[in-house]
Coordinates of C-alpha atoms in Angstrom, one line a residue:
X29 CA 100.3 132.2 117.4
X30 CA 96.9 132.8 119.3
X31 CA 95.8 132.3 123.1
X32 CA 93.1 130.0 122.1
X33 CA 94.6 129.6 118.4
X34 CA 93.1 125.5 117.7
X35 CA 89.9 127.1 116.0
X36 CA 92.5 128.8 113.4
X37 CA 92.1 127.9 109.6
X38 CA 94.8 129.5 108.5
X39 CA 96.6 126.0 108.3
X40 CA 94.7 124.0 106.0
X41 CA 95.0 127.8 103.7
X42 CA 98.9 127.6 103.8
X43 CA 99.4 124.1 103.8
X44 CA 97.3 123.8 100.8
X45 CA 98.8 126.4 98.9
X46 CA 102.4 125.1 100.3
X47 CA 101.4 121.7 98.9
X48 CA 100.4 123.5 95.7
X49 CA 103.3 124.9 94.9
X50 CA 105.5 122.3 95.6
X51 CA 107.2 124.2 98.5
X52 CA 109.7 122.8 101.3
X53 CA 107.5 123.6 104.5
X54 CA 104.8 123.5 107.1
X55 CA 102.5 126.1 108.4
X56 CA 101.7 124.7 112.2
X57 CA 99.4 126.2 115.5
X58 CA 101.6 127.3 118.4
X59 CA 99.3 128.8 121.1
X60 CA 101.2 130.8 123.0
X61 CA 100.2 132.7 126.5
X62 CA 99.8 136.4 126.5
X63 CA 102.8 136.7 128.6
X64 CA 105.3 134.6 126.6
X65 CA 104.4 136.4 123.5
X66 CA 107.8 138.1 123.2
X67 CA 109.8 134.9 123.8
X68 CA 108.1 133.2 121.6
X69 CA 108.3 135.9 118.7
X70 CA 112.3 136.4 119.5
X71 CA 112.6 132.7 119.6
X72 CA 111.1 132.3 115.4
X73 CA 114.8 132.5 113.6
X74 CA 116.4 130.2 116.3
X75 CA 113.7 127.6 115.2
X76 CA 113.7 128.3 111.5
X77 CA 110.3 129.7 110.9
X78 CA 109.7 132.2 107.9
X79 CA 107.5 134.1 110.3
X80 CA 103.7 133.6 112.2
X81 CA 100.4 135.0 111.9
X82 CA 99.2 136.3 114.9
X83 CA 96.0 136.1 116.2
X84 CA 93.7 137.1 119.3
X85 CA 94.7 138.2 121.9
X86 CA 98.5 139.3 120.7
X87 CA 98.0 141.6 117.6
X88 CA 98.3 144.9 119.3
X89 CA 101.1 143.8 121.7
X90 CA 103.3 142.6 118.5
X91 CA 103.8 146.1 117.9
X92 CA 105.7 147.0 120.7
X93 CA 107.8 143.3 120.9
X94 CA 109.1 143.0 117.1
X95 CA 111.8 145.5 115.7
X96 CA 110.0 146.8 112.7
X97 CA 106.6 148.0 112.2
X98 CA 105.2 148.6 108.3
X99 CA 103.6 151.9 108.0
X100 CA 100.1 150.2 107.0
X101 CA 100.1 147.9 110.0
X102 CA 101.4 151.3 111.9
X103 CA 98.3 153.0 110.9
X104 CA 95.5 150.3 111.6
X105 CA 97.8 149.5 115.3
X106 CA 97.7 146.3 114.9
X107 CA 100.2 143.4 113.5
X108 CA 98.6 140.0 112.0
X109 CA 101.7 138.9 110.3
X110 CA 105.1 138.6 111.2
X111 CA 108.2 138.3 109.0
X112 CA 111.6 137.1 109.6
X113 CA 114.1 138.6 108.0
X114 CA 117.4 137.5 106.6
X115 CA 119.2 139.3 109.5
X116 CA 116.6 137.7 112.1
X117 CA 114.9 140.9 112.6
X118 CA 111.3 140.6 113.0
X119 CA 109.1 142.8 110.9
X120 CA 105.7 143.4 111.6
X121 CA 102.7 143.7 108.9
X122 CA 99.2 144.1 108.8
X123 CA 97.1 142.0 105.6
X124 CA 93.8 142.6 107.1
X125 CA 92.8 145.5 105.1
X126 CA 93.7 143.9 102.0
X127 CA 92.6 141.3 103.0
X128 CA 89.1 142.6 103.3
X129 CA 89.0 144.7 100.1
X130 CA 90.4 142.0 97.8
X131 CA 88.1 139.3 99.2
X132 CA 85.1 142.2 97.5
X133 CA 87.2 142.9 94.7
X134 CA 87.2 138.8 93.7
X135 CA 83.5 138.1 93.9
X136 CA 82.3 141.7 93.6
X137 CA 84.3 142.6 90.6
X138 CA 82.6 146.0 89.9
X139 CA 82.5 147.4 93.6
X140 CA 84.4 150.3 93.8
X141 CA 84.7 152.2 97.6
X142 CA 83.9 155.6 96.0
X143 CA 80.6 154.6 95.0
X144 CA 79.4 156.4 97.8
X145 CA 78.9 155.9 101.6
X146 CA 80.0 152.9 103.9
X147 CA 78.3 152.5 107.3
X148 CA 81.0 150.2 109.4
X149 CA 79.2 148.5 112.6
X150 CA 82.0 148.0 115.7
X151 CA 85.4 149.9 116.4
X152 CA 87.7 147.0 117.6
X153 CA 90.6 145.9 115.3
X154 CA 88.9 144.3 112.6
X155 CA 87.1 147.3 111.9
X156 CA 90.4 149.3 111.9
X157 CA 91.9 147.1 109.2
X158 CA 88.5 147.5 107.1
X159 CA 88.7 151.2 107.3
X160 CA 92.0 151.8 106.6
X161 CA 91.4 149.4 103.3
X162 CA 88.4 151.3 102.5
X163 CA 89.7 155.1 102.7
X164 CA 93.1 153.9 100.4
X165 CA 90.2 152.2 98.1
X166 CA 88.8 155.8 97.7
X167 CA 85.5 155.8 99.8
X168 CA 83.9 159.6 100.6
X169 CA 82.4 159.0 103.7
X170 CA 82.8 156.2 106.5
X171 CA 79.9 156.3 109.4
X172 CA 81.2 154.5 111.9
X173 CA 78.7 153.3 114.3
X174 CA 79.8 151.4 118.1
X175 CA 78.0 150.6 121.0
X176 CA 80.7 152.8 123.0
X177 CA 80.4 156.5 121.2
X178 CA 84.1 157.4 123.6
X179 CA 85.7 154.8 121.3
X180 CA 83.9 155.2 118.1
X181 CA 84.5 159.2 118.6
X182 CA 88.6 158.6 119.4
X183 CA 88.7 156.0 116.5
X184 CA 86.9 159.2 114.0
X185 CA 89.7 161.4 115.6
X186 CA 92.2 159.6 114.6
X187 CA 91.8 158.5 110.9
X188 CA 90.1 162.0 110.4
X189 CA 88.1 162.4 107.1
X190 CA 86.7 160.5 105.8
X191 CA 85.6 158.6 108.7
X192 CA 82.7 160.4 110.9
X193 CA 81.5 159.0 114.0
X194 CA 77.7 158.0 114.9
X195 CA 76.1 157.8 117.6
X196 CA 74.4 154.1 118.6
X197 CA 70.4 155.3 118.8
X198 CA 71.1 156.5 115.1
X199 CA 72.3 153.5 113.7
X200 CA 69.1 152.9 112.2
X201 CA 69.0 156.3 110.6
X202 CA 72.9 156.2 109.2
X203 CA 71.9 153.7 106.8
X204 CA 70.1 155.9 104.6
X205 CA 72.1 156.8 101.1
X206 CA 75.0 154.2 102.0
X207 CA 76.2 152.3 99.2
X208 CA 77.4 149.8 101.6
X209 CA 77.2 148.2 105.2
X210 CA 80.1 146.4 107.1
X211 CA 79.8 144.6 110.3
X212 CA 83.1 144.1 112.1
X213 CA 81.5 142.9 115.5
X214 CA 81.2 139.6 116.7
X215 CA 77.2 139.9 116.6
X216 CA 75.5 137.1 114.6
X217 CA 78.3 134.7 115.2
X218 CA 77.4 131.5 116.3
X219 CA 76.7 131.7 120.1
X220 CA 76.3 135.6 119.9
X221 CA 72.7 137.7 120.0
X222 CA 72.2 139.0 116.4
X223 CA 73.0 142.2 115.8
X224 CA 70.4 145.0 116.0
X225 CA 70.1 147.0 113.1
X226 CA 66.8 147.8 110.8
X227 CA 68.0 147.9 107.4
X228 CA 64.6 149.7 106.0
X229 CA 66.3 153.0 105.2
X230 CA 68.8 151.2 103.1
X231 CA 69.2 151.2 99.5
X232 CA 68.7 147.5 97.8
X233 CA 71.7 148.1 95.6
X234 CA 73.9 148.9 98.6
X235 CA 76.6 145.6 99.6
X236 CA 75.7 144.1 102.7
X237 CA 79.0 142.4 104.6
X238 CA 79.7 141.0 107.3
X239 CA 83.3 139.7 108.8
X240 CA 81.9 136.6 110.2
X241 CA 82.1 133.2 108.5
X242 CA 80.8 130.8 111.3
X243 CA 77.8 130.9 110.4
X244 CA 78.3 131.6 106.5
X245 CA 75.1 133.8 106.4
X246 CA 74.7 135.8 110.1
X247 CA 71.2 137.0 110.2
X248 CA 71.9 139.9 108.9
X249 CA 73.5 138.8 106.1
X250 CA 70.3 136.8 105.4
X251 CA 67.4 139.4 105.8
X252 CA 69.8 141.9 103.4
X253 CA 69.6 138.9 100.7
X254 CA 65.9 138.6 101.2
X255 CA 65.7 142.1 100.6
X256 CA 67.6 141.9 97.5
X257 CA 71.1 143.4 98.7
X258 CA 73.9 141.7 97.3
X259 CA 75.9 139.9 100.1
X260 CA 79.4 138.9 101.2
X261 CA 80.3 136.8 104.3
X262 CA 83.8 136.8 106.1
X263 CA 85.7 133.5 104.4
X264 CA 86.5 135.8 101.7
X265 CA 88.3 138.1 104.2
X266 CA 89.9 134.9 106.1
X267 CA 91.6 133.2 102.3
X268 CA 92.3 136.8 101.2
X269 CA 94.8 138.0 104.0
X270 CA 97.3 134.8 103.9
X271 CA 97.6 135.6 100.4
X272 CA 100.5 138.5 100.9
X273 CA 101.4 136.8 104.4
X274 CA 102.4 133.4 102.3
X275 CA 104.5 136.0 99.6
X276 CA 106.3 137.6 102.7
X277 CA 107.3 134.1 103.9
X278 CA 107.8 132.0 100.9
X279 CA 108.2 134.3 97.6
X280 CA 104.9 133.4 95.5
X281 CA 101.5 135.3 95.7
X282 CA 98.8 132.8 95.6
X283 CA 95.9 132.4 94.4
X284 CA 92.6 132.0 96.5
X285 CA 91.0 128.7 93.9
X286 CA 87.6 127.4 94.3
X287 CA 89.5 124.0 95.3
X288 CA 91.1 125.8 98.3
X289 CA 87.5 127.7 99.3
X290 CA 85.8 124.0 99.3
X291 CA 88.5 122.7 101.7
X292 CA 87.9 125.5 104.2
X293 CA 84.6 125.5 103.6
X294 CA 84.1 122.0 105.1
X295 CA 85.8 122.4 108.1
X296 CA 83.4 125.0 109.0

């Protein structure tokens, strides 16, 4: 369920894995208007849907519509999957964060979050997912940089340590001694201004990613590979969360396959 929700992926993920596994299904697009959100939740066990994915703009307003709220999804305030439970109760979770952190863990397989610092570009709901996957990964120190310093300093109040707030003008600056850099905005997407950040102060061994996947390497993704940083796009991210989202609903974890990367790769 989104409000647009056509430019979704997530169905060619969970149909191919449905398909794969031989399961009785269909994972379809339902765009659904801001203000029929709730109906449309409360009307999922009436229709005989395992549950939805939720995307933007109705992942923060989930949490006040469905009857349960899982403490992770709780703690990053946002819901990107919902569950229908054998009652009809609607549960709500969050796969971002693990998403994020198993899409490193897969073509990174000797990262670790306590390596050192992470430097996380953008305070919106993406980044809250990657934080929250990054401080139960074990990381010592999160610098979180946003154009607004109100929200990046609220977002820091919240979480607490290990997550410090910095200002914009040192962005530059915060780089120096991280082990890695996240961007969680939307800059470098297709359509959007790059995003403005000098990467001289840091190290060539740190791990450069960034959320996006339309393009498949932002700009900054490609001057940290020219530099000789070691780089990870979004798409990892995107096949990543529908794996526990597809367990929730149908009882098998999947696998994410280089067969099911190539088929989302070439709708891109």
């Amino acid at each position: 369920m989104g409000w647009p929700v056509a430019h979704s992926r997530s169905p060619v993920i969970h149909n191919h894995w449905i398909a794969h596994y031989g399961l009785r299904g269909a994972y379809v697009l339902l765009p659904v208007q801001p203000d029929n959100l709730a109906q449309a939740l409360r009307a999922l066990p009436m229709l005989g849907f395992a549950g939805c994915n939720l995307t933007i703009p109705h992942k923060v307003a989930a949490l006040q519509i469905v009857d349960k709220v899982d403490p992770l999804a709780a703690r990053i305030g946002a819901v990107n999957t919902v569950v229908v439970e054998a009652d009809g109760s609607l549960t709500g979770r969050n796969t971002d964060g693990f998403g994020y952190v198993h899409s490193l863990l897969q073509e990174q397989p000797t990262w670790r979050a306590e390596n050192g610092p992470a430097v996380v570009i953008g305070a919106g709901g993406a980044s809250r997912a990657v934080i929250v996957g990054l401080v139960d990964q074990g990381a010592p120190e999160i610098r979180l940089i946003n154009r607004s310093w109100g929200k990046a300093q609220d977002m820091a109040a919240e979480f607490g340590a290990p997550v410090c707030a910095i200002p914009w003008e040192e962005r530059h600056a915060a780089l120096d001694g991280a082990a890695m850099l996240v961007n969680t905005t939307n800059q470098g997407m297709h359509g959007e201004p790059e995003l403005d950040l000098r990467l001289d102060l840091l190290p060539v061994d740190a791990l450069v990613s960034d959320i996006i996947y339309v393009p498949m390497e932002t700009p900054l993704l490609a001057a940290a590979r020219r530099r000789g940083n070691t780089t990870e796009n979004g798409l990892g991210m995107l096949l990543h969360q529908a794996r526990p989202a597809f367990e929730a609903w149908f009882g098998v974890l999947p696998d994410v396959t280089p067969a099911l990367r190539s088929e989302v790769e070439a709708t891109l």
